[in-house]
């Protein structure tokens, strides 16, 4: 038993990254390119054992970070997808009533014989209440994501995705898990975490989260990556796409994000658009409109994008910086140079 405990402890220690650099390298191996500031915060969350709350617009890689963190650490991912109307039974646990009923039916004859000696119904009912028929045990407990993370003997990554879609009442249900790493089941008592889960919460910032929840978390605001890092992300996820196509689409997405759209292009959509640009080629008729079909998802937004792209009103980058042309060039130099290195940029321009 001591040897098993030592092995378990060794496995747990091996899953903790030594420093932010090793964490970033491990995530890069899973195709996730993380910036320095976020890697430091994620490392702190894993070392301190504190929940990590990531807030920011949809499509900036918050969910993907949790998935990549699980893959890089060798931990199982347990995901709770939040939505309006989420209740305890879907988040914590529920009883398997069908199995409980079957269990009672199997014991029916034995129960009838045991109660036959009582003269009236009230005394028989009282005797039945004192008898433990084994209905409320862990065998009949159906663990939902929060309890499953607590009961897991192996460390897991618990992803509570889009928590801003629930109401504050559901947030309060989660506080016990976030603060004490435990879940209380009235019929059985309190289950304390059997291993140390890493907890990642994401929010698209559609509503303000409660102060009680934020107080229990390490908080980080995630925004769209800059052009150089987004080029690197796209190149890592779509290695077959030419550099020129990557830079072209990233520059287009940056201009679109500056516009008053209902939904700005996500990083995942930029990756899809880069693959499409590689298939279409530079001289394909209707190329821009085809790329907008992947980057923009509302009709009114398409009209806005076409108007601004045709008139040149979106001449500055999403960060308010200098103009980035469709080929990735700017007054400060090529975005390709920043993302891939000057040598590769020159090679790309010669092609």
C-alpha positions as MATLAB code, in Angstrom:
seq = 'XXXXXXXXXXXXXXXXXXXXXXXXXXXXXXXXXXXXXXXXXXXXXXXXXXXXXXXXXXXXXXXXXXXXXXXXXXXXXXXXXXXXXXXXXXXXXXXXXXXXXXXXXXXXXXXXXXXXXXXXXXXXXXXXXXXXXXXXXXXXXXXXXXXXXXXXXXXXXXXXXXXXXXXXXXXXXXXXXXXXXXXXXXXXXXXXXXXXXXXXXXXXXXXXXXXXXXXXXXXXXXXXXXXXXXXXXXXXXXXXXXXXXXXXXXXXXXXXXXXXXXXXXXXXXXXXXXXXXXXXXXXXXXXXXXXXXXXXXXXXXXXXXXXXXXXXXXXXXXXXXXXXXXXXXXXXXXXXXXXXXXXXXXXXXXX';
ca = [
       0.000    0.000    0.000;
       2.851    2.366    0.813;
       4.365    1.720   -2.622;
       1.020    2.506   -4.289;
       0.767    5.725   -2.296;
       4.297    6.703   -3.332;
       3.488    5.971   -6.972;
       0.300    8.037   -6.740;
       2.208   10.925   -5.196;
       4.877   10.706   -7.908;
       2.227   10.804  -10.638;
       0.592   13.811   -9.006;
       3.925   15.648   -8.716;
       4.741   14.874  -12.354;
       1.533   16.520  -13.497;
       2.557   19.900  -12.005;
       4.584   22.070  -14.376;
       7.874   23.379  -13.016;
       7.491   26.922  -14.303;
       5.447   29.023  -16.775;
       7.918   28.278  -19.552;
       7.533   24.499  -19.241;
       3.748   24.915  -19.097;
       3.776   27.041  -22.248;
       5.985   24.497  -24.015;
       3.679   21.633  -23.011;
       0.653   23.542  -24.278;
       2.464   24.352  -27.504;
       2.938   20.620  -27.958;
      -0.858   20.327  -27.928;
      -1.189   23.095  -30.530;
      -2.113   25.858  -28.065;
      -0.025   29.032  -28.292;
      -0.241   30.940  -25.003;
       1.126   34.381  -24.200;
       3.523   35.007  -21.323;
       1.105   36.739  -18.950;
      -1.534   34.020  -19.231;
       1.018   31.226  -18.834;
       2.181   32.771  -15.549;
      -1.383   32.964  -14.229;
      -2.239   29.392  -15.303;
       0.945   28.134  -13.653;
       0.039   29.910  -10.421;
      -3.452   28.388  -10.510;
      -2.027   24.867  -10.836;
       0.549   25.362   -8.089;
      -1.756   27.126   -5.620;
      -4.699   24.849   -6.385;
      -7.014   27.800   -6.971;
      -9.848   27.915   -9.528;
      -9.002   29.938  -12.639;
     -11.685   32.222  -14.061;
     -11.136   33.253  -17.682;
     -13.333   36.093  -18.951;
     -13.403   37.517  -22.451;
     -15.253   37.511  -25.769;
     -16.357   34.245  -27.314;
     -13.807   32.549  -29.520;
     -10.531   33.682  -27.934;
      -9.469   30.200  -26.797;
     -10.711   29.999  -23.187;
     -12.317   26.570  -23.524;
      -9.494   25.325  -25.704;
      -7.005   26.290  -22.989;
      -8.717   23.986  -20.473;
      -8.825   21.141  -23.003;
      -5.160   21.622  -23.916;
      -4.181   21.857  -20.242;
      -5.842   18.500  -19.596;
      -4.105   16.908  -22.577;
      -0.697   18.383  -21.694;
      -0.899   17.239  -18.058;
      -2.337   13.810  -18.844;
      -5.450   14.528  -16.786;
      -8.982   13.564  -17.721;
     -11.217   16.490  -18.704;
     -14.602   16.740  -16.988;
     -16.762   19.426  -18.574;
     -19.882   21.118  -17.256;
     -21.504   23.093  -20.071;
     -23.589   25.802  -18.439;
     -26.883   27.052  -19.830;
     -29.949   28.954  -18.689;
     -32.011   26.761  -16.381;
     -29.113   24.531  -15.260;
     -30.035   22.930  -11.925;
     -28.413   20.871   -9.167;
     -29.400   17.543  -10.727;
     -27.444   18.346  -13.903;
     -24.448   19.937  -12.183;
     -23.975   18.002   -8.923;
     -25.792   14.676   -8.672;
     -29.132   12.910   -8.800;
     -30.507    9.611   -7.521;
     -31.103    6.664   -9.828;
     -34.774    6.294   -8.953;
     -35.352    3.383  -11.345;
     -32.652    1.270   -9.687;
     -33.855    2.283   -6.222;
     -37.391    1.152   -7.069;
     -36.133   -2.139   -8.493;
     -34.073   -2.675   -5.332;
     -37.116   -2.140   -3.132;
     -39.245   -4.463   -5.264;
     -36.624   -7.197   -4.915;
     -36.802   -6.811   -1.114;
     -40.591   -6.593   -1.057;
     -41.241  -10.131    0.210;
     -38.594   -9.808    2.916;
     -39.979   -6.435    4.001;
     -43.530   -7.820    4.112;
     -42.417  -10.686    6.343;
     -40.521   -8.353    8.670;
     -43.552   -6.055    9.100;
     -46.171   -8.777    9.484;
     -45.708   -8.907   13.239;
     -46.916   -5.338   13.812;
     -50.584   -4.878   14.726;
     -51.328   -1.563   13.034;
     -50.124    0.506   10.072;
     -48.529    3.298   12.102;
     -46.238    0.959   14.049;
     -45.293   -0.889   10.867;
     -44.530    2.428    9.168;
     -42.372    3.516   12.095;
     -40.498    0.231   11.990;
     -39.914    0.599    8.253;
     -38.575    4.115    8.788;
     -36.028    2.744   11.271;
     -34.941    0.022    8.866;
     -32.106    0.725    6.450;
     -33.007   -0.966    3.184;
     -29.851    0.327    1.457;
     -31.575    2.679   -0.985;
     -29.610    5.851   -0.254;
     -26.064    4.662   -0.810;
     -23.315    5.733   -3.168;
     -24.230    2.808   -5.444;
     -27.466    4.578   -6.395;
     -25.868    8.018   -6.722;
     -25.465    9.370  -10.264;
     -22.522   11.767  -10.196;
     -22.779   14.788  -12.473;
     -19.665   16.809  -13.458;
     -19.060   18.652  -10.165;
     -19.416   15.565   -7.970;
     -17.598   13.405  -10.529;
     -14.543   15.672  -10.230;
     -14.696   15.403   -6.437;
     -15.075   11.599   -6.447;
     -12.383   10.936   -9.058;
      -9.425    9.080   -7.514;
      -7.184   10.493  -10.244;
      -6.574   14.256  -10.639;
      -8.752   15.807  -13.335;
      -9.299   19.147  -15.032;
     -12.816   20.388  -14.275;
     -14.055   22.815  -16.932;
     -17.099   24.905  -15.965;
     -17.809   26.407  -19.367;
     -19.744   29.654  -19.967;
     -20.769   30.099  -16.355;
     -22.266   33.482  -17.230;
     -25.156   31.627  -18.915;
     -26.460   30.453  -15.516;
     -28.002   32.592  -12.775;
     -26.521   33.559   -9.406;
     -28.416   30.774   -7.628;
     -26.407   28.211   -9.612;
     -23.208   30.099   -8.868;
     -23.965   29.692   -5.155;
     -24.291   25.923   -5.623;
     -20.773   25.844   -7.053;
     -19.137   27.788   -4.215;
     -18.685   24.726   -2.010;
     -16.786   22.980   -4.796;
     -14.662   26.041   -5.598;
     -13.768   26.936   -2.017;
     -13.732   23.683   -0.045;
     -13.369   21.108   -2.831;
     -16.332   19.193   -1.454;
     -19.968   18.349   -2.185;
     -22.624   17.737    0.458;
     -25.291   15.109   -0.202;
     -27.952   15.399    2.545;
     -28.706   11.660    2.586;
     -25.047   10.601    2.767;
     -23.000   13.484    4.134;
     -20.067   15.412    2.698;
     -17.754   14.088   -0.009;
     -14.307   15.665    0.088;
     -12.110   15.655   -3.008;
     -10.259   12.359   -3.382;
      -7.651   14.093   -5.558;
      -6.795   17.716   -6.339;
      -8.735   18.859   -9.427;
      -7.659   21.840  -11.491;
     -10.754   23.973  -12.003;
     -11.132   26.302  -14.979;
     -14.204   28.518  -15.354;
     -14.940   30.467  -18.533;
     -17.231   33.429  -19.086;
     -18.087   35.345  -22.244;
     -18.799   38.356  -20.033;
     -22.492   38.523  -20.985;
     -23.371   39.369  -17.375;
     -21.536   40.344  -14.221;
     -20.563   37.370  -12.080;
     -21.097   37.483   -8.335;
     -18.389   38.851   -6.060;
     -18.543   35.641   -4.010;
     -17.552   33.547   -7.017;
     -14.833   35.919   -8.195;
     -13.369   36.083   -4.690;
     -12.670   32.358   -4.808;
     -10.907   32.425   -8.178;
      -7.779   33.697   -9.840;
      -9.090   36.005  -12.552;
      -7.690   36.723  -16.001;
      -9.195   38.657  -18.907;
      -8.504   36.986  -22.243;
      -8.669   39.084  -25.416;
      -8.067   38.405  -29.089;
      -4.384   37.708  -29.836;
      -2.274   40.238  -31.677;
      -1.544   39.641  -35.348;
       1.824   37.975  -34.824;
       0.556   35.492  -32.233;
      -2.603   34.779  -34.199;
      -0.477   33.976  -37.247;
       1.473   31.554  -35.077;
      -1.736   29.989  -33.748;
      -3.180   29.521  -37.227;
       0.097   28.134  -38.532;
       0.221   25.583  -35.698;
      -3.381   24.444  -36.230;
      -3.272   24.550  -40.033;
       0.355   23.728  -40.930;
      -0.480   23.003  -44.578;
      -1.688   26.542  -45.261;
       0.771   28.903  -46.970;
       2.161   31.730  -44.862;
       0.800   34.347  -47.262;
      -2.732   32.979  -46.861;
      -2.380   32.941  -43.068;
      -1.241   36.563  -42.980;
      -3.967   37.607  -45.420;
      -6.779   36.090  -43.360;
      -5.390   37.255  -40.008;
      -5.176   40.799  -41.357;
      -8.763   40.586  -42.619;
      -9.987   39.276  -39.255;
      -8.203   42.107  -37.457;
     -10.001   44.684  -39.585;
     -13.350   42.979  -39.070;
     -12.916   42.975  -35.288;
     -12.640   46.748  -35.380;
     -16.099   47.045  -36.927;
     -19.365   47.259  -34.921;
     -20.385   43.662  -35.629;
     -22.813   41.553  -33.620;
     -20.143   38.852  -33.456;
     -16.454   39.306  -34.196;
     -14.491   36.483  -35.867;
     -13.185   33.905  -33.412;
      -9.743   32.345  -33.648;
     -11.288   29.017  -34.684;
     -13.122   30.771  -37.530;
      -9.888   32.416  -38.635;
      -8.271   28.981  -38.824;
     -11.126   27.711  -40.999;
     -10.913   30.809  -43.181;
      -7.162   30.329  -43.626;
      -7.766   26.780  -44.867;
     -10.433   28.107  -47.232;
      -8.102   30.841  -48.509;
      -5.486   28.223  -49.280;
      -8.026   26.245  -51.312;
      -9.424   29.279  -53.139;
      -6.114   30.839  -54.099;
      -5.356   34.545  -54.542;
      -7.213   35.089  -57.842;
     -10.438   33.221  -57.144;
     -13.563   35.248  -58.082;
     -15.589   36.198  -55.015;
     -12.741   35.239  -52.687;
     -13.427   37.971  -50.138;
     -17.137   37.189  -49.998;
     -16.361   33.501  -49.527;
     -14.006   34.263  -46.643;
     -16.638   36.464  -45.023;
     -18.966   33.455  -45.018;
     -16.536   31.810  -42.627;
     -15.649   34.883  -40.563;
     -18.991   36.709  -40.276;
     -22.189   34.922  -39.235;
     -24.978   37.518  -39.481;
     -26.420   39.075  -42.627;
     -26.261   42.610  -41.273;
     -22.635   42.050  -40.283;
     -21.805   40.886  -43.824;
     -23.286   44.095  -45.236;
     -21.313   46.186  -42.750;
     -18.101   44.324  -43.530;
     -18.506   44.637  -47.313;
     -19.270   48.340  -47.020;
     -16.205   49.085  -44.908;
     -13.887   46.853  -46.882;
     -14.968   48.478  -50.151;
     -14.675   52.056  -48.867;
     -11.519   51.474  -46.842;
     -13.014   52.862  -43.636;
     -11.499   50.049  -41.588;
      -7.948   51.153  -42.274;
      -6.600   50.703  -38.775;
      -5.969   47.543  -36.864;
      -8.221   46.229  -34.118;
      -5.847   47.609  -31.488;
      -5.921   51.095  -32.993;
      -2.490   50.629  -34.525;
      -1.288   51.363  -38.050;
      -3.047   50.063  -41.132;
      -2.462   46.431  -42.021;
      -2.909   45.688  -45.695;
      -4.448   42.508  -47.062;
      -0.972   41.140  -47.725;
       0.029   41.622  -44.079;
       2.267   44.662  -44.605;
       2.198   47.783  -42.433;
       4.278   50.962  -41.981;
       6.213   49.135  -39.245;
       7.001   46.115  -41.384;
       5.446   42.827  -42.381;
       3.264   40.882  -39.987;
       4.769   37.786  -41.562;
       8.173   38.956  -40.377;
       6.920   39.262  -36.808;
       5.172   35.902  -36.825;
       7.538   33.702  -38.810;
      10.890   35.527  -38.846;
      12.409   37.915  -41.343;
      14.046   35.186  -43.422;
      10.788   33.314  -43.962;
       9.027   36.599  -44.689;
      11.466   37.425  -47.466;
      11.073   33.923  -48.836;
       7.293   34.336  -48.764;
       7.459   37.661  -50.615;
       9.635   36.158  -53.373;
       6.989   33.465  -53.952;
];
